[in-house]
PDB file of C-alpha atoms and ligand atoms in Angstrom:
ATOM      1  CA  MET A   1      23.639 -32.564   7.398  1.00  0.00           C
ATOM      2  CA  LYS A   2      20.705 -30.539   8.691  1.00  0.00           C
ATOM      3  CA  THR A   3      20.114 -30.881  12.405  1.00  0.00           C
ATOM      4  CA  ALA A   4      17.259 -29.257  14.312  1.00  0.00           C
ATOM      5  CA  VAL A   5      16.478 -29.106  17.998  1.00  0.00           C
ATOM      6  CA  TYR A   6      12.952 -29.489  19.364  1.00  0.00           C
ATOM      7  CA  PRO A   7      13.078 -28.038  22.883  1.00  0.00           C
ATOM      8  CA  GLY A   8      10.328 -28.246  25.483  1.00  0.00           C
ATOM      9  CA  SER A   9       9.276 -29.378  28.928  1.00  0.00           C
ATOM     10  CA  PHE A  10       7.575 -32.590  27.734  1.00  0.00           C
ATOM     11  CA  ASP A  11       5.953 -33.098  31.149  1.00  0.00           C
ATOM     12  CA  PRO A  12       4.873 -35.613  29.907  1.00  0.00           C
ATOM     13  CA  VAL A  13       5.241 -36.233  26.171  1.00  0.00           C
ATOM     14  CA  THR A  14       1.843 -36.359  24.383  1.00  0.00           C
ATOM     15  CA  TYR A  15       0.679 -37.541  20.954  1.00  0.00           C
ATOM     16  CA  GLY A  16       0.812 -33.836  19.941  1.00  0.00           C
ATOM     17  CA  HIS A  17       4.559 -33.713  20.623  1.00  0.00           C
ATOM     18  CA  ILE A  18       5.126 -37.115  19.000  1.00  0.00           C
ATOM     19  CA  ASP A  19       3.343 -35.966  15.853  1.00  0.00           C
ATOM     20  CA  ILE A  20       5.616 -32.894  15.630  1.00  0.00           C
ATOM     21  CA  ILE A  21       8.711 -35.073  16.236  1.00  0.00           C
ATOM     22  CA  LYS A  22       7.716 -37.526  13.481  1.00  0.00           C
ATOM     23  CA  ARG A  23       7.041 -34.782  10.962  1.00  0.00           C
ATOM     24  CA  ALA A  24      10.275 -32.953  11.842  1.00  0.00           C
ATOM     25  CA  SER A  25      12.234 -36.203  11.498  1.00  0.00           C
ATOM     26  CA  GLN A  26      11.110 -36.347   7.868  1.00  0.00           C
ATOM     27  CA  MET A  27      12.363 -32.811   7.204  1.00  0.00           C
ATOM     28  CA  PHE A  28      15.775 -32.907   8.876  1.00  0.00           C
ATOM     29  CA  ASP A  29      18.665 -35.375   8.907  1.00  0.00           C
ATOM     30  CA  THR A  30      18.701 -35.371  12.692  1.00  0.00           C
ATOM     31  CA  VAL A  31      16.208 -34.061  15.250  1.00  0.00           C
ATOM     32  CA  ILE A  32      17.418 -33.611  18.811  1.00  0.00           C
ATOM     33  CA  VAL A  33      14.502 -33.479  21.228  1.00  0.00           C
ATOM     34  CA  THR A  34      15.825 -31.645  24.256  1.00  0.00           C
ATOM     35  CA  VAL A  35      14.079 -31.586  27.605  1.00  0.00           C
ATOM     36  CA  MET A  36      14.775 -28.110  28.926  1.00  0.00           C
ATOM     37  CA  VAL A  37      14.943 -27.453  32.641  1.00  0.00           C
ATOM     38  CA  ASN A  38      12.422 -24.645  33.118  1.00  0.00           C
ATOM     39  CA  SER A  39      12.809 -23.002  36.516  1.00  0.00           C
ATOM     40  CA  ALA A  40       9.474 -21.184  36.066  1.00  0.00           C
ATOM     41  CA  LYS A  41       7.542 -24.469  35.843  1.00  0.00           C
ATOM     42  CA  THR A  42       7.157 -27.127  38.512  1.00  0.00           C
ATOM     43  CA  SER A  43       7.246 -30.452  36.763  1.00  0.00           C
ATOM     44  CA  LEU A  44       5.335 -33.611  37.659  1.00  0.00           C
ATOM     45  CA  PHE A  45       7.966 -35.914  36.154  1.00  0.00           C
ATOM     46  CA  SER A  46      11.701 -35.708  36.884  1.00  0.00           C
ATOM     47  CA  LEU A  47      14.107 -34.836  34.102  1.00  0.00           C
ATOM     48  CA  ASP A  48      15.188 -38.487  33.847  1.00  0.00           C
ATOM     49  CA  GLU A  49      11.594 -39.695  33.682  1.00  0.00           C
ATOM     50  CA  ARG A  50      10.775 -37.227  30.900  1.00  0.00           C
ATOM     51  CA  VAL A  51      13.907 -38.190  28.952  1.00  0.00           C
ATOM     52  CA  ASN A  52      13.146 -41.910  29.318  1.00  0.00           C
ATOM     53  CA  MET A  53       9.521 -41.493  28.207  1.00  0.00           C
ATOM     54  CA  LEU A  54      10.679 -39.572  25.119  1.00  0.00           C
ATOM     55  CA  LYS A  55      13.267 -42.292  24.353  1.00  0.00           C
ATOM     56  CA  GLU A  56      10.575 -44.958  24.512  1.00  0.00           C
ATOM     57  CA  ALA A  57       8.135 -42.885  22.421  1.00  0.00           C
ATOM     58  CA  THR A  58      10.691 -42.277  19.652  1.00  0.00           C
ATOM     59  CA  LYS A  59      12.534 -45.619  19.679  1.00  0.00           C
ATOM     60  CA  ASP A  60      11.359 -46.392  16.122  1.00  0.00           C
ATOM     61  CA  LEU A  61      12.671 -43.101  14.709  1.00  0.00           C
ATOM     62  CA  PRO A  62      16.379 -43.672  13.949  1.00  0.00           C
ATOM     63  CA  ASN A  63      17.254 -40.011  13.305  1.00  0.00           C
ATOM     64  CA  VAL A  64      15.748 -38.739  16.572  1.00  0.00           C
ATOM     65  CA  VAL A  65      17.999 -38.230  19.588  1.00  0.00           C
ATOM     66  CA  ILE A  66      16.835 -37.360  23.105  1.00  0.00           C
ATOM     67  CA  ASP A  67      18.833 -34.994  25.307  1.00  0.00           C
ATOM     68  CA  SER A  68      18.351 -32.610  28.234  1.00  0.00           C
ATOM     69  CA  TYR A  69      19.758 -29.190  29.070  1.00  0.00           C
ATOM     70  CA  ASN A  70      19.765 -26.733  31.928  1.00  0.00           C
ATOM     71  CA  GLY A  71      20.313 -23.315  30.405  1.00  0.00           C
ATOM     72  CA  LEU A  72      19.381 -21.034  27.550  1.00  0.00           C
ATOM     73  CA  LEU A  73      18.398 -22.613  24.259  1.00  0.00           C
ATOM     74  CA  ILE A  74      20.780 -20.366  22.331  1.00  0.00           C
ATOM     75  CA  ASN A  75      23.721 -21.604  24.416  1.00  0.00           C
ATOM     76  CA  TYR A  76      22.677 -25.194  23.763  1.00  0.00           C
ATOM     77  CA  CYS A  77      22.501 -24.456  20.036  1.00  0.00           C
ATOM     78  CA  LYS A  78      25.951 -22.879  20.112  1.00  0.00           C
ATOM     79  CA  GLU A  79      27.453 -25.874  21.945  1.00  0.00           C
ATOM     80  CA  LYS A  80      25.917 -28.296  19.453  1.00  0.00           C
ATOM     81  CA  ASN A  81      26.336 -26.081  16.390  1.00  0.00           C
ATOM     82  CA  ILE A  82      22.580 -26.118  15.682  1.00  0.00           C
ATOM     83  CA  HIS A  83      20.845 -23.277  13.839  1.00  0.00           C
ATOM     84  CA  ILE A  84      17.223 -24.413  13.753  1.00  0.00           C
ATOM     85  CA  ALA A  85      14.751 -24.774  16.602  1.00  0.00           C
ATOM     86  CA  ILE A  86      11.379 -26.419  16.061  1.00  0.00           C
ATOM     87  CA  ARG A  87       8.258 -25.399  17.933  1.00  0.00           C
ATOM     88  CA  GLY A  88       4.664 -26.489  17.580  1.00  0.00           C
ATOM     89  CA  LEU A  89       1.698 -24.164  17.192  1.00  0.00           C
ATOM     90  CA  ARG A  90      -1.762 -25.161  18.348  1.00  0.00           C
ATOM     91  CA  ALA A  91      -3.678 -21.895  18.369  1.00  0.00           C
ATOM     92  CA  ILE A  92      -3.311 -18.151  18.127  1.00  0.00           C
ATOM     93  CA  THR A  93      -2.619 -18.079  21.874  1.00  0.00           C
ATOM     94  CA  ASP A  94       0.521 -20.190  21.285  1.00  0.00           C
ATOM     95  CA  PHE A  95       1.536 -17.865  18.468  1.00  0.00           C
ATOM     96  CA  GLU A  96       1.968 -14.701  20.539  1.00  0.00           C
ATOM     97  CA  TYR A  97       4.114 -16.473  23.120  1.00  0.00           C
ATOM     98  CA  GLU A  98       6.082 -18.475  20.558  1.00  0.00           C
ATOM     99  CA  LEU A  99       6.743 -15.450  18.333  1.00  0.00           C
ATOM    100  CA  GLN A 100       8.237 -13.559  21.264  1.00  0.00           C
ATOM    101  CA  ILE A 101      10.508 -16.487  22.201  1.00  0.00           C
ATOM    102  CA  ALA A 102      11.536 -17.030  18.570  1.00  0.00           C
ATOM    103  CA  GLN A 103      12.429 -13.371  18.108  1.00  0.00           C
ATOM    104  CA  THR A 104      14.328 -13.294  21.390  1.00  0.00           C
ATOM    105  CA  ASN A 105      16.334 -16.375  20.399  1.00  0.00           C
ATOM    106  CA  LYS A 106      17.095 -14.919  16.989  1.00  0.00           C
ATOM    107  CA  GLU A 107      18.242 -11.651  18.509  1.00  0.00           C
ATOM    108  CA  LEU A 108      20.264 -13.184  21.370  1.00  0.00           C
ATOM    109  CA  SER A 109      21.981 -15.611  19.014  1.00  0.00           C
ATOM    110  CA  HIS A 110      22.918 -12.804  16.572  1.00  0.00           C
ATOM    111  CA  ASN A 111      20.709 -14.375  13.882  1.00  0.00           C
ATOM    112  CA  ASN A 112      22.277 -17.785  14.354  1.00  0.00           C
ATOM    113  CA  VAL A 113      19.134 -19.553  15.575  1.00  0.00           C
ATOM    114  CA  ASP A 114      15.935 -19.512  13.551  1.00  0.00           C
ATOM    115  CA  THR A 115      12.673 -21.096  14.656  1.00  0.00           C
ATOM    116  CA  VAL A 116      10.626 -23.312  12.373  1.00  0.00           C
ATOM    117  CA  PHE A 117       6.983 -23.655  13.386  1.00  0.00           C
ATOM    118  CA  LEU A 118       4.982 -26.756  12.638  1.00  0.00           C
ATOM    119  CA  THR A 119       1.238 -26.375  12.989  1.00  0.00           C
ATOM    120  CA  THR A 120      -0.533 -28.974  15.043  1.00  0.00           C
ATOM    121  CA  ASN A 121      -2.266 -31.923  13.515  1.00  0.00           C
ATOM    122  CA  LEU A 122      -5.909 -30.890  14.006  1.00  0.00           C
ATOM    123  CA  ILE A 123      -6.732 -34.093  15.873  1.00  0.00           C
ATOM    124  CA  TYR A 124      -4.197 -33.092  18.547  1.00  0.00           C
ATOM    125  CA  SER A 125      -4.895 -29.362  18.593  1.00  0.00           C
ATOM    126  CA  TYR A 126      -6.639 -29.589  21.964  1.00  0.00           C
ATOM    127  CA  LEU A 127      -3.779 -31.514  23.582  1.00  0.00           C
ATOM    128  CA  SER A 128      -1.388 -30.090  26.125  1.00  0.00           C
ATOM    129  CA  SER A 129       0.669 -31.717  28.875  1.00  0.00           C
ATOM    130  CA  SER A 130      -1.206 -29.606  31.457  1.00  0.00           C
ATOM    131  CA  THR A 131      -4.620 -30.822  30.275  1.00  0.00           C
ATOM    132  CA  VAL A 132      -3.418 -34.420  30.270  1.00  0.00           C
ATOM    133  CA  LYS A 133      -2.139 -34.053  33.848  1.00  0.00           C
ATOM    134  CA  GLU A 134      -5.412 -32.534  34.976  1.00  0.00           C
ATOM    135  CA  ILE A 135      -7.458 -35.350  33.410  1.00  0.00           C
ATOM    136  CA  ALA A 136      -5.193 -38.022  34.951  1.00  0.00           C
ATOM    137  CA  SER A 137      -5.309 -36.342  38.368  1.00  0.00           C
ATOM    138  CA  TYR A 138      -9.079 -36.962  38.410  1.00  0.00           C
ATOM    139  CA  ASN A 139      -8.650 -40.546  37.162  1.00  0.00           C
ATOM    140  CA  GLY A 140     -10.049 -39.589  33.726  1.00  0.00           C
ATOM    141  CA  ASP A 141      -9.165 -41.323  30.475  1.00  0.00           C
ATOM    142  CA  VAL A 142      -5.845 -40.142  29.041  1.00  0.00           C
ATOM    143  CA  TYR A 143      -5.332 -43.078  26.680  1.00  0.00           C
ATOM    144  CA  PRO A 144      -6.389 -41.032  23.607  1.00  0.00           C
ATOM    145  CA  CYS A 145      -3.801 -38.360  24.511  1.00  0.00           C
ATOM    146  CA  VAL A 146      -0.578 -40.227  25.329  1.00  0.00           C
ATOM    147  CA  PRO A 147       1.063 -43.618  24.670  1.00  0.00           C
ATOM    148  CA  ASP A 148      -0.078 -46.360  27.082  1.00  0.00           C
ATOM    149  CA  PHE A 149       3.194 -46.385  29.047  1.00  0.00           C
ATOM    150  CA  VAL A 150       2.872 -42.626  29.670  1.00  0.00           C
ATOM    151  CA  ALA A 151      -0.750 -43.092  30.781  1.00  0.00           C
ATOM    152  CA  HIS A 152       0.385 -45.787  33.237  1.00  0.00           C
ATOM    153  CA  ALA A 153       3.104 -43.491  34.603  1.00  0.00           C
ATOM    154  CA  LEU A 154       0.547 -40.679  35.032  1.00  0.00           C
ATOM    155  CA  TYR A 155      -1.944 -42.850  36.922  1.00  0.00           C
ATOM    156  CA  GLU A 156       0.872 -44.140  39.111  1.00  0.00           C
ATOM    157  CA  LYS A 157       1.952 -40.566  39.960  1.00  0.00           C
ATOM    158  CA  TYR A 158      -1.589 -39.730  41.021  1.00  0.00           C
ATOM    159  CA  GLY A 159      -1.979 -42.961  42.990  1.00  0.00           C
ATOM    160  CA  TYR A 160      -4.532 -44.735  40.773  1.00  0.00           C
ATOM    161  CA  LYS A 161      -4.058 -48.454  40.321  1.00  0.00           C
ATOM    162  CA  ASN A 162      -7.028 -49.257  38.067  1.00  0.00           C
ATOM    163  CA  HIS A 163      -5.833 -47.730  34.801  1.00  0.00           C
ATOM    164  CA  ASN A 164      -6.524 -50.824  32.701  1.00  0.00           C
ATOM    165  CA  GLN A 165     -10.095 -50.803  33.890  1.00  0.00           C
ATOM    166  CA  ILE A 166     -10.410 -47.136  32.880  1.00  0.00           C
ATOM    167  CA  LYS A 167      -9.205 -48.021  29.401  1.00  0.00           C
ATOM    168  CA  GLY A 168     -11.682 -50.873  29.056  1.00  0.00           C
ATOM    169  CA  ASP A 169     -14.592 -48.815  30.388  1.00  0.00           C
ATOM    170  CA  ASN A 170     -14.092 -46.075  27.871  1.00  0.00           C
ATOM    171  CA  LEU A 171     -13.672 -48.125  24.746  1.00  0.00           C
TER     172      LEU A 171
HETATM  173  P1  LIG B   1       7.139 -25.612  26.752  1.00  0.00           P
HETATM  174  O1  LIG B   1       7.151 -25.805  28.226  1.00  0.00           O
HETATM  175  O2  LIG B   1       8.480 -25.362  26.154  1.00  0.00           O
HETATM  176  O3  LIG B   1       6.056 -24.712  26.210  1.00  0.00           O
HETATM  177  P2  LIG B   1       5.841 -28.096  25.968  1.00  0.00           P
HETATM  178  O4  LIG B   1       6.482 -29.381  26.356  1.00  0.00           O
HETATM  179  O5  LIG B   1       4.517 -27.797  26.577  1.00  0.00           O
HETATM  180  O6  LIG B   1       6.914 -27.048  26.203  1.00  0.00           O
HETATM  181  O7  LIG B   1       5.714 -28.015  24.387  1.00  0.00           O
HETATM  182  C1  LIG B   1       6.836 -28.035  23.553  1.00  0.00           C
HETATM  183  C2  LIG B   1       6.439 -27.531  22.197  1.00  0.00           C
HETATM  184  O8  LIG B   1       5.473 -28.414  21.638  1.00  0.00           O
HETATM  185  C3  LIG B   1       5.794 -26.141  22.173  1.00  0.00           C
HETATM  186  O9  LIG B   1       6.222 -25.466  21.012  1.00  0.00           O
HETATM  187  C4  LIG B   1       4.317 -26.433  22.105  1.00  0.00           C
HETATM  188  O10 LIG B   1       3.607 -25.379  21.476  1.00  0.00           O
HETATM  189  C5  LIG B   1       4.322 -27.687  21.240  1.00  0.00           C
HETATM  190  N1  LIG B   1       3.136 -28.501  21.460  1.00  0.00           N
HETATM  191  C6  LIG B   1       2.632 -28.957  22.627  1.00  0.00           C
HETATM  192  N2  LIG B   1       1.497 -29.666  22.433  1.00  0.00           N
HETATM  193  C7  LIG B   1       1.272 -29.659  21.083  1.00  0.00           C
HETATM  194  C8  LIG B   1       0.235 -30.186  20.228  1.00  0.00           C
HETATM  195  N3  LIG B   1      -0.796 -30.842  20.725  1.00  0.00           N
HETATM  196  N4  LIG B   1       0.347 -29.959  18.903  1.00  0.00           N
HETATM  197  C9  LIG B   1       1.391 -29.259  18.393  1.00  0.00           C
HETATM  198  N5  LIG B   1       2.373 -28.728  19.136  1.00  0.00           N
HETATM  199  C10 LIG B   1       2.325 -28.918  20.459  1.00  0.00           C
END
């Protein structure tokens, strides 16, 4: 049984993340998507909200499990006996950062955790949670970027009530 973990902030989950999750779920027996508590980042959504949005977004993928963790990825992997971490790559700017993290995890885990990179689906290459939050904060259209229920949650966070109208106006 091959299990992989896909760690991230998922604040909130986007179609870019969902695409990576779907593709990973076809490669591994089980994919655990783990919302990591990142003390360096202030999140818009609480840990529970992020976990629940991921559960809803992946409810049709039977071999995908959603979890959360406050600590180092390598410790999580050790606890769960996982040896593969999945990360997504959008551009060369992601690569430098991701390579450093991957090498650190490999070193710290004494070669027990390897990182598998999946390149973005080109149609989602521009997507990031930060961009989506910025668009929503100005009442822009985020429906092409995230599932409808995530869009609704974003507009609610930023105090906009007319999200359905936004959707209609932009179609
Ligand atoms: P983190 O805070 O750990 O960087 P994110 O939630 O922003 O987490 O992203 C988790 C992972 O998903 C990262 O490896 C990131 O590069 C990848 N990712 C984010 N958006 C996309 C996208 N549009 N296409 C492919 N991979 C993506």
